[in-house]
Short mmCIF file of C-alpha atoms and ligand atoms in Angstrom, two decimals:
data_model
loop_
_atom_site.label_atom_id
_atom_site.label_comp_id
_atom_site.label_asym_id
_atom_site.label_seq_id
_atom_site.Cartn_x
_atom_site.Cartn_y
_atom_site.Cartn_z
CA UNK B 1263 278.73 9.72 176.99
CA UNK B 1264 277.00 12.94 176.05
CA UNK B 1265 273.12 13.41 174.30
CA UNK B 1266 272.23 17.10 172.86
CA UNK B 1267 268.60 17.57 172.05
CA UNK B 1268 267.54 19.72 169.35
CA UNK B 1269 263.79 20.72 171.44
CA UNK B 1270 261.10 22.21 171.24
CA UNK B 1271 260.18 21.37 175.12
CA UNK B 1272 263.94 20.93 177.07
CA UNK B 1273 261.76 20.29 180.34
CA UNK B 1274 260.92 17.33 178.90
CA UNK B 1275 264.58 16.00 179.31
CA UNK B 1276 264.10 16.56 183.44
CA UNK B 1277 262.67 13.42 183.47
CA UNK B 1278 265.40 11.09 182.39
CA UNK B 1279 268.11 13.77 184.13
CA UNK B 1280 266.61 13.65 187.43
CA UNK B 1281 265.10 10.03 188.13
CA UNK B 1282 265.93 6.51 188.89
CA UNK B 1283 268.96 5.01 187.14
CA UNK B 1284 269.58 7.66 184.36
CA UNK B 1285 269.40 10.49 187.25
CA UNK B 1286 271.62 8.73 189.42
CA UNK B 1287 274.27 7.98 186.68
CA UNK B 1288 273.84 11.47 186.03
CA UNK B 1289 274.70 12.68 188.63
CA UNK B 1290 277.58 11.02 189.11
CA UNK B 1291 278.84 12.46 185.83
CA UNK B 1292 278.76 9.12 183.97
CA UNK B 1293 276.78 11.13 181.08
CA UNK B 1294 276.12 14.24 180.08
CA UNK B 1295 273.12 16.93 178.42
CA UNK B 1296 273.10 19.61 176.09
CA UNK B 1297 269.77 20.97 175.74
CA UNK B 1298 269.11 23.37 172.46
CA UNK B 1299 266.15 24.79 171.98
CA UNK B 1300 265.92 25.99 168.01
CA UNK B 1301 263.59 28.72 169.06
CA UNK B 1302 266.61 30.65 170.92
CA UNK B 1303 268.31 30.23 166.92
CA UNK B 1304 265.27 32.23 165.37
CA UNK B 1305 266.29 36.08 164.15
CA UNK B 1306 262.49 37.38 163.32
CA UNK B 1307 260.59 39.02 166.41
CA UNK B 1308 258.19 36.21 166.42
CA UNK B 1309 261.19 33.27 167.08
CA UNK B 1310 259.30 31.36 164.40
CA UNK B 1311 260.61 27.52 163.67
CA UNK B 1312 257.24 26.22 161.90
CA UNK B 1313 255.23 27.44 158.49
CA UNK B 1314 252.96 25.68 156.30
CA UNK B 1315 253.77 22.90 154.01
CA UNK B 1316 254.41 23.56 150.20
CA UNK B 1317 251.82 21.86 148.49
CA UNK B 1318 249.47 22.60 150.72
CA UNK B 1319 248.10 19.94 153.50
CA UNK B 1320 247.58 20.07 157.14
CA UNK B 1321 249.59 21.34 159.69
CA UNK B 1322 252.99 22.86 159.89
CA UNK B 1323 256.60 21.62 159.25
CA UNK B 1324 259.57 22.58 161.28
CA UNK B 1325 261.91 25.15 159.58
CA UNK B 1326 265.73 24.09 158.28
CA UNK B 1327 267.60 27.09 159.11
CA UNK B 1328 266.76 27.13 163.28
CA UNK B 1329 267.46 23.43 163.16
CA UNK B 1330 270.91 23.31 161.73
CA UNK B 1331 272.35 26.55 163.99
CA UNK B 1332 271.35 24.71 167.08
CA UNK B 1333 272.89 21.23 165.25
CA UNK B 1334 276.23 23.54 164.91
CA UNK B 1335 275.95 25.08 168.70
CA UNK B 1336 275.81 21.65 169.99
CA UNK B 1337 278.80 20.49 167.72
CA UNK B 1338 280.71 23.11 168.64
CA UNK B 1339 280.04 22.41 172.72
CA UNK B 1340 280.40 19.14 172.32
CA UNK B 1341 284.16 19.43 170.66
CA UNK B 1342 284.33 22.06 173.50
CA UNK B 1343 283.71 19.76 176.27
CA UNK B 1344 286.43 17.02 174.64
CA UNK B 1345 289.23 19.45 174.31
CA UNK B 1346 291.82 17.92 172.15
CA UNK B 1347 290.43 14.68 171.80
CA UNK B 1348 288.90 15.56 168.42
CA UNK B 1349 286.75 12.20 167.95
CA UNK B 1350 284.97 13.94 164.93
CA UNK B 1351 281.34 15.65 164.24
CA UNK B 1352 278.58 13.59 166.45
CA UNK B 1353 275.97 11.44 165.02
CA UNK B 1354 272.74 13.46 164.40
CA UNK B 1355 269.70 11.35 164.55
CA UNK B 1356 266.39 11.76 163.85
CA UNK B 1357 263.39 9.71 165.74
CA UNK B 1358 261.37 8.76 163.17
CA UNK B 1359 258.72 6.06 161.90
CA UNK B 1360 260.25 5.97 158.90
CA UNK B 1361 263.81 5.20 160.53
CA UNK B 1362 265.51 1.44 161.15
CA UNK B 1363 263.69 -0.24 164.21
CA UNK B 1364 265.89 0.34 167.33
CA UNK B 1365 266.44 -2.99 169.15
CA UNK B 1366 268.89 -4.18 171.87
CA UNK B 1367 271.42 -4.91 169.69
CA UNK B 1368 271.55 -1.09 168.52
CA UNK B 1369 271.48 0.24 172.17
CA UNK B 1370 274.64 -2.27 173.06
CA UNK B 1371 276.35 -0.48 170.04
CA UNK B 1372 275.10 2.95 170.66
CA UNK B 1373 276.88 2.54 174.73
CA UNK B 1374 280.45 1.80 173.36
CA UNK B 1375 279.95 5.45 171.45
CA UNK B 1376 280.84 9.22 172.75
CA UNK B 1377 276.70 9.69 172.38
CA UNK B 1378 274.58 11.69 170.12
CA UNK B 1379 272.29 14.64 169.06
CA UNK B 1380 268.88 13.87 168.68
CA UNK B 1381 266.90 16.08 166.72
CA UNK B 1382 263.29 16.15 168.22
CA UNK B 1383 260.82 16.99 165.53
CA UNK B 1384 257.23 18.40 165.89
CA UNK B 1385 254.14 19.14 163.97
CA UNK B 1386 253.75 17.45 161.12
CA UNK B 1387 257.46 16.69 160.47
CA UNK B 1388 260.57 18.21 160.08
CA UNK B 1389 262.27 20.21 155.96
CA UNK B 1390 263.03 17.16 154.22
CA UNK B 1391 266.24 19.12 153.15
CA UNK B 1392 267.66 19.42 156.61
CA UNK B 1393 267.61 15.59 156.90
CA UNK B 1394 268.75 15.24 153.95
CA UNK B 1395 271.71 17.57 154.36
CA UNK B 1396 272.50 16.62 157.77
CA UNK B 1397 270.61 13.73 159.64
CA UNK B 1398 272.97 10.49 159.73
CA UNK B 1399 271.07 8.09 161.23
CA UNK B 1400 267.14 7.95 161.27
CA UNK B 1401 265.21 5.59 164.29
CA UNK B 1402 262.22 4.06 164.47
CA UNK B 1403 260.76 2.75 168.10
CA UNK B 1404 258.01 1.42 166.35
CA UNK B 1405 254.65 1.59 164.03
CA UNK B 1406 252.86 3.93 165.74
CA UNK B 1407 252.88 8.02 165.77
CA UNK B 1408 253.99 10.34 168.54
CA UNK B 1409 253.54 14.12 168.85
CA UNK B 1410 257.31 14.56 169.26
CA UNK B 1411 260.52 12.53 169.17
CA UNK B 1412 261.08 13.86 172.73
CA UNK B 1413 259.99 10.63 173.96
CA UNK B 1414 261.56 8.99 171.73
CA UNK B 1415 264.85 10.09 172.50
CA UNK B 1416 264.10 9.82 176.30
CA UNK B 1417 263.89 5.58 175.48
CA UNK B 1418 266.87 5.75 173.36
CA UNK B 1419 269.12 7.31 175.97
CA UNK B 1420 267.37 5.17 178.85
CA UNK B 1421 268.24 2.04 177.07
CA UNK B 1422 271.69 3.34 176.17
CA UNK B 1423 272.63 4.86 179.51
CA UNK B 1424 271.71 1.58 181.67
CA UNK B 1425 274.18 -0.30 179.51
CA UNK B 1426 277.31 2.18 180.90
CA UNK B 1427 279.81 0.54 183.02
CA UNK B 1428 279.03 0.95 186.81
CA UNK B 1429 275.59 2.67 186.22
CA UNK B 1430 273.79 -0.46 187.26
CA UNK B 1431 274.38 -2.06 190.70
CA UNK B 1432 274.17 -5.43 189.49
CA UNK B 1433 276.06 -6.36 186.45
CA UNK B 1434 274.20 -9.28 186.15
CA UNK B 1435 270.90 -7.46 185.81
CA UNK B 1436 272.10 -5.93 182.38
CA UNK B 1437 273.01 -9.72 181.41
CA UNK B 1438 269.72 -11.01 182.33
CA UNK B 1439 267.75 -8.77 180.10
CA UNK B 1440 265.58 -9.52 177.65
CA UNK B 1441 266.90 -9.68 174.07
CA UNK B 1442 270.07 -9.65 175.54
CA UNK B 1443 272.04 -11.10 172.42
CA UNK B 1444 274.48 -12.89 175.02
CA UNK B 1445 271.37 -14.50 176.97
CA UNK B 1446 270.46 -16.24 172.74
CA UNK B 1447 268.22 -13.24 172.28
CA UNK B 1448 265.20 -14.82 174.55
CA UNK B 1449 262.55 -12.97 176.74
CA UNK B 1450 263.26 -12.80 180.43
CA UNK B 1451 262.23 -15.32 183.03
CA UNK B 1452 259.46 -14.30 185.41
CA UNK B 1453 260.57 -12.38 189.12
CA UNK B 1454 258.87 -13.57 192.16
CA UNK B 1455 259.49 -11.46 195.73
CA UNK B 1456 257.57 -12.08 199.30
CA UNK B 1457 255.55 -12.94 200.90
CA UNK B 1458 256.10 -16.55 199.63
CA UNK B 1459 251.93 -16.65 199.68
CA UNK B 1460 250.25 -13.95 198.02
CA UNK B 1461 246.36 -14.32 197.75
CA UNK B 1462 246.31 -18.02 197.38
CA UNK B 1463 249.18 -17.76 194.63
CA UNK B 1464 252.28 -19.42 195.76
CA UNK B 1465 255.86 -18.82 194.73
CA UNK B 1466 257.12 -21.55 192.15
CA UNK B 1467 258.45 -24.43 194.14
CA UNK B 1468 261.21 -24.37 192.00
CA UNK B 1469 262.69 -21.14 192.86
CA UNK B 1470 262.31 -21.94 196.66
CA UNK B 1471 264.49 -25.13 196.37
CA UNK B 1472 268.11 -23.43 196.87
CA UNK B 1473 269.25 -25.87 194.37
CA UNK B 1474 271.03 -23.43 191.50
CA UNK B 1475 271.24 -25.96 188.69
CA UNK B 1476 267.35 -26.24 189.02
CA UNK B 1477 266.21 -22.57 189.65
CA UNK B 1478 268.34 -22.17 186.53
CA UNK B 1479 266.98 -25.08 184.61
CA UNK B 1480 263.19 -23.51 185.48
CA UNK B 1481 264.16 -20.35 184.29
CA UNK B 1482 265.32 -21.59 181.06
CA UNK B 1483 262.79 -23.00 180.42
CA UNK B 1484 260.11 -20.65 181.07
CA UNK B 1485 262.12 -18.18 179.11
CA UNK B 1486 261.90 -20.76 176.59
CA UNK B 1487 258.26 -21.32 176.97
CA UNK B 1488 257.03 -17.33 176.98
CA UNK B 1489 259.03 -16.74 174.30
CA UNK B 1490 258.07 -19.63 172.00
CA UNK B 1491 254.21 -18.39 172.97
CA UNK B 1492 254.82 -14.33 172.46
CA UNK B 1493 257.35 -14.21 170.09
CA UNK B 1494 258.03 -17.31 168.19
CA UNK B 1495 260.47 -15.18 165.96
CA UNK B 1496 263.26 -14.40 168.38
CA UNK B 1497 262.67 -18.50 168.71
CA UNK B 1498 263.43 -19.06 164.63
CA UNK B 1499 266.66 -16.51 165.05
CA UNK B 1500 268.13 -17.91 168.58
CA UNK B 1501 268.05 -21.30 166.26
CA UNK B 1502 269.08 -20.46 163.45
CA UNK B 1503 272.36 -18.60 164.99
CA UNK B 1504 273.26 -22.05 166.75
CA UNK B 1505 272.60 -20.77 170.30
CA UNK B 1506 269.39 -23.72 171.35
CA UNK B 1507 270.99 -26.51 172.94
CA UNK B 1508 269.13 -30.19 172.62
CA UNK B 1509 268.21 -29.62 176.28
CA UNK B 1510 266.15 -26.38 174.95
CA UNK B 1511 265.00 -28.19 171.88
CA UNK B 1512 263.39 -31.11 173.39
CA UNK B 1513 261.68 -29.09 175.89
CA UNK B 1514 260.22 -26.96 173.03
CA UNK B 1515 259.09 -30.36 171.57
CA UNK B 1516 257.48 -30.97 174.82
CA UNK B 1517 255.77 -27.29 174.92
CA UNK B 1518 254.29 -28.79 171.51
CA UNK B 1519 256.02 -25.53 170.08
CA UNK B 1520 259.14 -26.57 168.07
C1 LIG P 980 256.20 11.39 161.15
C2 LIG P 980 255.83 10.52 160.14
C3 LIG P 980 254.65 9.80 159.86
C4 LIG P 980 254.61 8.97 158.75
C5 LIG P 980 255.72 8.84 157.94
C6 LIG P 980 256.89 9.55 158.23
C7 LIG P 980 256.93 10.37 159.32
N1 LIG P 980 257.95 11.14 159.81
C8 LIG P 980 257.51 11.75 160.89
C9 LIG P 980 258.34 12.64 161.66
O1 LIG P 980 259.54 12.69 161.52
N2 LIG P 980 257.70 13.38 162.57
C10 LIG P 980 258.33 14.31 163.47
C11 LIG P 980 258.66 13.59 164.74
C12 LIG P 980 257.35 15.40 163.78
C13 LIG P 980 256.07 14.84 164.35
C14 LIG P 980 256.36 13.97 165.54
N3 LIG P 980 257.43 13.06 165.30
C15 LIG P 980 257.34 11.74 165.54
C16 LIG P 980 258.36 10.82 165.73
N4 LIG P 980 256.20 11.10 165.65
N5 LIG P 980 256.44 9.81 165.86
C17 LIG P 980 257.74 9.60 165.93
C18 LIG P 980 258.33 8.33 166.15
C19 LIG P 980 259.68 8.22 166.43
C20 LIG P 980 260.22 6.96 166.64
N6 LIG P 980 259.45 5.85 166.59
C21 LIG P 980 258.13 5.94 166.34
C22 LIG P 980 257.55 7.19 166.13
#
Protein backbone atom coordinates (compact mmCIF):
# COMPACT_ATOMS: atom_id res chain seq x y z
CA UNK A 1 0.00 0.00 0.00
CA UNK A 2 1.39 3.37 -1.01
CA UNK A 3 -0.51 7.18 -0.69
CA UNK A 4 1.26 10.25 -2.66
CA UNK A 5 -0.06 13.63 -1.71
CA UNK A 6 -0.20 16.34 -4.09
CA UNK A 7 0.39 19.34 -0.92
CA UNK A 8 0.52 22.34 -0.28
CA UNK A 9 1.62 21.63 3.58
CA UNK A 10 3.61 17.87 3.47
CA UNK A 11 4.11 18.43 7.37
CA UNK A 12 0.77 17.88 7.63
CA UNK A 13 1.22 14.12 6.62
CA UNK A 14 3.69 13.74 10.00
CA UNK A 15 0.79 13.19 11.78
CA UNK A 16 -0.65 10.03 10.37
CA UNK A 17 3.28 8.84 9.54
CA UNK A 18 4.44 9.12 12.97
CA UNK A 19 1.50 8.22 15.49
CA UNK A 20 -0.53 5.45 16.90
CA UNK A 21 -1.58 2.67 14.52
CA UNK A 22 -0.80 4.32 11.09
CA UNK A 23 2.86 5.24 12.54
CA UNK A 24 3.43 1.95 13.80
CA UNK A 25 2.29 0.13 10.56
CA UNK A 26 4.50 2.51 9.06
CA UNK A 27 7.12 1.80 10.32
CA UNK A 28 7.08 -1.53 9.87
CA UNK A 29 6.88 -0.91 6.13
CA UNK A 30 3.27 -2.16 5.80
CA UNK A 31 2.61 1.26 3.76
CA UNK A 32 4.24 3.72 2.22
CA UNK A 33 4.40 8.00 1.44
CA UNK A 34 5.22 10.06 -1.34
CA UNK A 35 4.95 13.56 -0.46
CA UNK A 36 4.82 16.23 -3.59
CA UNK A 37 4.64 19.50 -3.02
CA UNK A 38 3.37 21.35 -6.50
CA UNK A 39 5.23 24.41 -5.45
CA UNK A 40 8.76 22.55 -6.08
CA UNK A 41 6.88 21.99 -9.99
CA UNK A 42 6.55 25.91 -10.43
CA UNK A 43 9.23 27.47 -13.21
CA UNK A 44 8.48 31.44 -12.46
CA UNK A 45 10.75 33.04 -9.62
CA UNK A 46 7.75 33.46 -7.48
CA UNK A 47 6.87 29.30 -7.42
CA UNK A 48 3.31 30.49 -8.01
CA UNK A 49 0.41 27.56 -7.93
CA UNK A 50 -2.71 30.03 -7.28
CA UNK A 51 -4.27 33.18 -9.45
CA UNK A 52 -7.59 34.63 -9.51
CA UNK A 53 -10.67 33.08 -10.81
CA UNK A 54 -11.98 33.91 -14.41
CA UNK A 55 -15.09 35.52 -13.95
CA UNK A 56 -14.14 37.22 -11.26
CA UNK A 57 -15.18 36.17 -7.46
CA UNK A 58 -13.32 35.71 -4.31
CA UNK A 59 -10.29 34.12 -3.67
CA UNK A 60 -7.84 32.15 -5.68
CA UNK A 61 -7.89 28.75 -7.54
CA UNK A 62 -5.05 26.36 -7.67
CA UNK A 63 -3.16 26.31 -11.05
CA UNK A 64 -3.36 23.01 -13.60
CA UNK A 65 0.05 22.90 -14.87
CA UNK A 66 2.01 22.52 -11.11
CA UNK A 67 -0.67 20.00 -10.29
CA UNK A 68 -0.34 17.54 -13.08
CA UNK A 69 3.87 17.54 -13.07
CA UNK A 70 3.75 16.55 -9.46
CA UNK A 71 0.62 13.92 -10.51
CA UNK A 72 3.36 12.57 -13.19
CA UNK A 73 6.49 12.63 -10.53
CA UNK A 74 4.48 10.57 -8.26
CA UNK A 75 3.40 8.13 -11.15
CA UNK A 76 6.57 7.77 -12.23
CA UNK A 77 7.98 6.87 -8.38
CA UNK A 78 5.36 4.93 -7.77
CA UNK A 79 6.00 2.49 -11.03
CA UNK A 80 9.60 3.04 -9.73
CA UNK A 81 9.09 1.58 -6.42
CA UNK A 82 7.04 -1.65 -8.12
CA UNK A 83 9.70 -2.50 -10.57
CA UNK A 84 8.26 -4.85 -13.06
CA UNK A 85 5.10 -5.38 -11.56
CA UNK A 86 3.44 -2.80 -13.83
CA UNK A 87 -0.14 -2.76 -12.03
CA UNK A 88 -1.02 0.39 -14.18
CA UNK A 89 -1.32 4.40 -13.54
CA UNK A 90 -2.68 4.93 -9.72
CA UNK A 91 -6.01 6.24 -8.88
CA UNK A 92 -5.89 10.09 -8.48
CA UNK A 93 -8.49 11.35 -6.17
CA UNK A 94 -9.68 14.41 -5.26
CA UNK A 95 -11.29 15.22 -1.58
CA UNK A 96 -14.09 17.00 -2.35
CA UNK A 97 -17.77 18.00 -1.16
CA UNK A 98 -18.91 17.52 -4.29
CA UNK A 99 -17.41 13.81 -4.45
CA UNK A 100 -19.40 10.27 -3.51
CA UNK A 101 -19.69 10.03 0.41
CA UNK A 102 -16.82 7.77 1.65
CA UNK A 103 -18.23 5.07 3.98
CA UNK A 104 -16.85 1.76 5.38
CA UNK A 105 -17.71 -0.09 2.64
CA UNK A 106 -15.34 2.15 0.35
CA UNK A 107 -12.38 1.98 2.86
CA UNK A 108 -12.76 -2.14 2.89
CA UNK A 109 -12.41 -1.76 -0.98
CA UNK A 110 -9.85 0.92 -1.04
CA UNK A 111 -7.38 -1.79 1.51
CA UNK A 112 -7.46 -4.69 -1.09
CA UNK A 113 -5.83 -1.84 -3.60
CA UNK A 114 -1.92 -0.86 -4.27
CA UNK A 115 -3.18 2.81 -2.71
CA UNK A 116 -3.56 6.17 -4.18
CA UNK A 117 -2.65 9.87 -4.92
CA UNK A 118 -4.62 12.29 -3.30
CA UNK A 119 -4.64 15.57 -4.66
CA UNK A 120 -5.03 18.12 -1.71
CA UNK A 121 -6.66 21.25 -2.97
CA UNK A 122 -6.62 24.80 -1.40
CA UNK A 123 -8.14 28.17 -1.70
CA UNK A 124 -11.10 28.32 -3.23
CA UNK A 125 -10.75 25.10 -5.30
CA UNK A 126 -8.71 23.52 -7.64
CA UNK A 127 -8.79 24.30 -12.47
CA UNK A 128 -11.81 22.50 -13.20
CA UNK A 129 -9.76 21.26 -16.29
CA UNK A 130 -7.19 19.38 -14.30
CA UNK A 131 -10.01 17.29 -12.75
CA UNK A 132 -11.47 16.95 -15.55
CA UNK A 133 -8.43 15.72 -17.46
CA UNK A 134 -7.07 13.69 -14.77
CA UNK A 135 -8.95 13.17 -11.37
CA UNK A 136 -10.60 9.52 -11.36
CA UNK A 137 -12.31 9.36 -8.40
CA UNK A 138 -13.75 12.43 -6.40
CA UNK A 139 -14.62 11.93 -2.24
CA UNK A 140 -16.74 13.45 -0.12
CA UNK A 141 -16.31 12.99 3.96
CA UNK A 142 -19.22 14.93 4.35
CA UNK A 143 -21.48 18.33 4.06
CA UNK A 144 -19.38 20.58 5.51
CA UNK A 145 -16.20 22.74 4.14
CA UNK A 146 -12.54 22.38 5.03
CA UNK A 147 -9.62 24.69 4.23
CA UNK A 148 -7.76 21.80 2.57
CA UNK A 149 -8.27 18.15 1.62
CA UNK A 150 -5.15 17.49 3.77
CA UNK A 151 -7.36 16.31 6.37
CA UNK A 152 -9.28 14.75 4.38
CA UNK A 153 -6.89 12.50 3.02
CA UNK A 154 -5.32 11.97 6.54
CA UNK A 155 -9.11 10.08 7.41
CA UNK A 156 -9.09 8.32 4.20
CA UNK A 157 -5.71 6.68 4.67
CA UNK A 158 -6.43 6.19 8.57
CA UNK A 159 -9.49 4.27 7.77
CA UNK A 160 -7.79 2.43 4.92
CA UNK A 161 -4.51 1.63 6.65
CA UNK A 162 -6.21 0.05 9.94
CA UNK A 163 -7.95 -2.38 7.64
CA UNK A 164 -4.22 -3.93 6.39
CA UNK A 165 -3.49 -7.36 7.44
CA UNK A 166 -1.42 -7.50 10.73
CA UNK A 167 -1.59 -3.66 11.34
CA UNK A 168 -4.08 -4.17 14.12
CA UNK A 169 -3.27 -6.39 17.15
CA UNK A 170 -6.60 -7.72 17.42
CA UNK A 171 -8.29 -8.95 14.36
CA UNK A 172 -11.34 -8.95 16.01
CA UNK A 173 -11.26 -5.23 16.73
CA UNK A 174 -11.49 -4.49 12.87
CA UNK A 175 -14.62 -7.00 12.93
CA UNK A 176 -16.26 -5.29 15.72
CA UNK A 177 -16.40 -1.92 14.12
CA UNK A 178 -19.03 0.05 13.45
CA UNK A 179 -20.61 -0.17 9.98
CA UNK A 180 -18.71 -3.08 9.61
CA UNK A 181 -20.82 -4.63 6.63
CA UNK A 182 -19.97 -8.22 8.15
CA UNK A 183 -21.25 -7.09 11.78
CA UNK A 184 -25.17 -6.20 9.41
CA UNK A 185 -23.86 -2.67 9.10
CA UNK A 186 -24.91 -1.69 12.94
CA UNK A 187 -23.22 0.86 15.37
CA UNK A 188 -20.89 -0.57 17.94
CA UNK A 189 -21.80 -1.77 21.39
CA UNK A 190 -20.69 0.38 24.30
CA UNK A 191 -16.84 -0.45 26.09
CA UNK A 192 -16.72 -0.51 29.78
CA UNK A 193 -12.98 -0.80 31.63
CA UNK A 194 -12.21 -0.52 35.65
CA UNK A 195 -12.72 0.22 38.21
CA UNK A 196 -15.99 -1.83 38.15
CA UNK A 197 -17.49 1.46 40.25
CA UNK A 198 -16.86 4.69 38.82
CA UNK A 199 -18.63 7.68 40.62
CA UNK A 200 -21.70 5.83 41.61
CA UNK A 201 -21.98 4.37 37.90
CA UNK A 202 -21.59 0.71 37.86
CA UNK A 203 -20.44 -1.58 35.09
CA UNK A 204 -23.50 -3.39 33.32
CA UNK A 205 -24.20 -6.52 35.26
CA UNK A 206 -24.35 -8.15 32.17
CA UNK A 207 -20.89 -7.82 31.05
CA UNK A 208 -19.61 -8.93 34.56
CA UNK A 209 -21.47 -12.33 34.35
CA UNK A 210 -18.65 -14.44 32.41
CA UNK A 211 -21.47 -16.02 30.66
CA UNK A 212 -20.51 -15.40 26.66
CA UNK A 213 -23.89 -16.19 25.15
CA UNK A 214 -25.27 -13.30 27.42
CA UNK A 215 -22.49 -10.58 27.23
CA UNK A 216 -23.11 -11.27 23.55
CA UNK A 217 -26.85 -11.24 23.65
CA UNK A 218 -26.48 -7.58 25.66
CA UNK A 219 -24.34 -6.35 23.16
CA UNK A 220 -26.63 -7.11 20.42
CA UNK A 221 -28.92 -5.67 21.61
CA UNK A 222 -27.69 -2.43 22.65
CA UNK A 223 -26.13 -2.21 19.25
CA UNK A 224 -29.55 -2.76 18.21
CA UNK A 225 -31.03 -0.24 20.48
CA UNK A 226 -28.36 2.89 19.72
CA UNK A 227 -28.65 2.30 16.40
CA UNK A 228 -32.45 2.11 15.99
CA UNK A 229 -32.30 5.62 18.23
CA UNK A 230 -29.22 7.44 16.15
CA UNK A 231 -29.53 6.10 12.97
CA UNK A 232 -32.70 4.38 12.16
CA UNK A 233 -31.40 4.14 8.45
CA UNK A 234 -28.55 1.69 8.78
CA UNK A 235 -31.75 -0.12 10.72
CA UNK A 236 -34.09 0.03 7.26
CA UNK A 237 -30.78 -1.30 5.16
CA UNK A 238 -29.47 -4.15 7.76
CA UNK A 239 -33.36 -5.30 7.08
CA UNK A 240 -33.86 -4.95 4.03
CA UNK A 241 -30.47 -6.99 3.04
CA UNK A 242 -31.88 -10.02 5.19
CA UNK A 243 -29.23 -9.73 7.94
CA UNK A 244 -32.05 -9.00 11.35
CA UNK A 245 -32.81 -12.19 12.79
CA UNK A 246 -36.45 -12.60 14.68
CA UNK A 247 -34.38 -12.51 17.88
CA UNK A 248 -33.30 -8.76 16.72
CA UNK A 249 -36.73 -8.01 15.42
CA UNK A 250 -38.74 -8.68 18.41
CA UNK A 251 -36.43 -6.88 20.58
CA UNK A 252 -36.82 -3.82 18.26
CA UNK A 253 -40.61 -4.36 18.79
CA UNK A 254 -39.91 -4.24 22.40
CA UNK A 255 -37.59 -0.91 22.06
CA UNK A 256 -41.08 0.35 20.55
CA UNK A 257 -38.73 1.09 17.44
CA UNK A 258 -39.53 -1.45 14.66
C1 LIG B 1 -14.92 23.09 -2.34
C2 LIG B 1 -16.26 23.18 -2.68
C3 LIG B 1 -17.37 23.82 -2.09
C4 LIG B 1 -18.62 23.69 -2.68
C5 LIG B 1 -18.76 22.94 -3.83
C6 LIG B 1 -17.65 22.31 -4.41
C7 LIG B 1 -16.43 22.44 -3.82
N1 LIG B 1 -15.23 21.90 -4.18
C8 LIG B 1 -14.33 22.30 -3.31
C9 LIG B 1 -12.94 21.91 -3.40
O1 LIG B 1 -12.56 21.01 -4.11
N2 LIG B 1 -12.11 22.59 -2.61
C10 LIG B 1 -10.70 22.35 -2.50
C11 LIG B 1 -10.46 21.37 -1.39
C12 LIG B 1 -10.03 23.64 -2.15
C13 LIG B 1 -10.59 24.21 -0.87
C14 LIG B 1 -10.53 23.20 0.24
N3 LIG B 1 -10.99 21.92 -0.17
C15 LIG B 1 -11.91 21.23 0.51
C16 LIG B 1 -12.17 19.86 0.48
N4 LIG B 1 -12.74 21.77 1.38
N5 LIG B 1 -13.54 20.82 1.87
C17 LIG B 1 -13.22 19.65 1.35
C18 LIG B 1 -13.88 18.43 1.68
C19 LIG B 1 -13.35 17.23 1.29
C20 LIG B 1 -14.03 16.06 1.62
N6 LIG B 1 -15.18 16.10 2.33
C21 LIG B 1 -15.69 17.27 2.74
C22 LIG B 1 -15.04 18.46 2.43
Amino acid sequence: MRFDLITLFPEMFAAVRDQGVTGRAYARGIWSLGLWNPRDFTEDVHRTVDDRPYGGGPGMVMMAEPLVRAVHAAQAARQCARGNADIGPAPVVLLSPTGRPFDQAAAQAWSQSAGAIFICGRYEGVDQRFIDQHVTHEISLGDYVLSGGELGAMVIMDSIVRLLPGVLHDAQSAEQDSFNPALTGLLDSPHYTRPEVWRDQAVPAELLSGHHAQIARWRRRQSLSLTATRRPDLITAARARGELSPDDEAWLVTLGAA
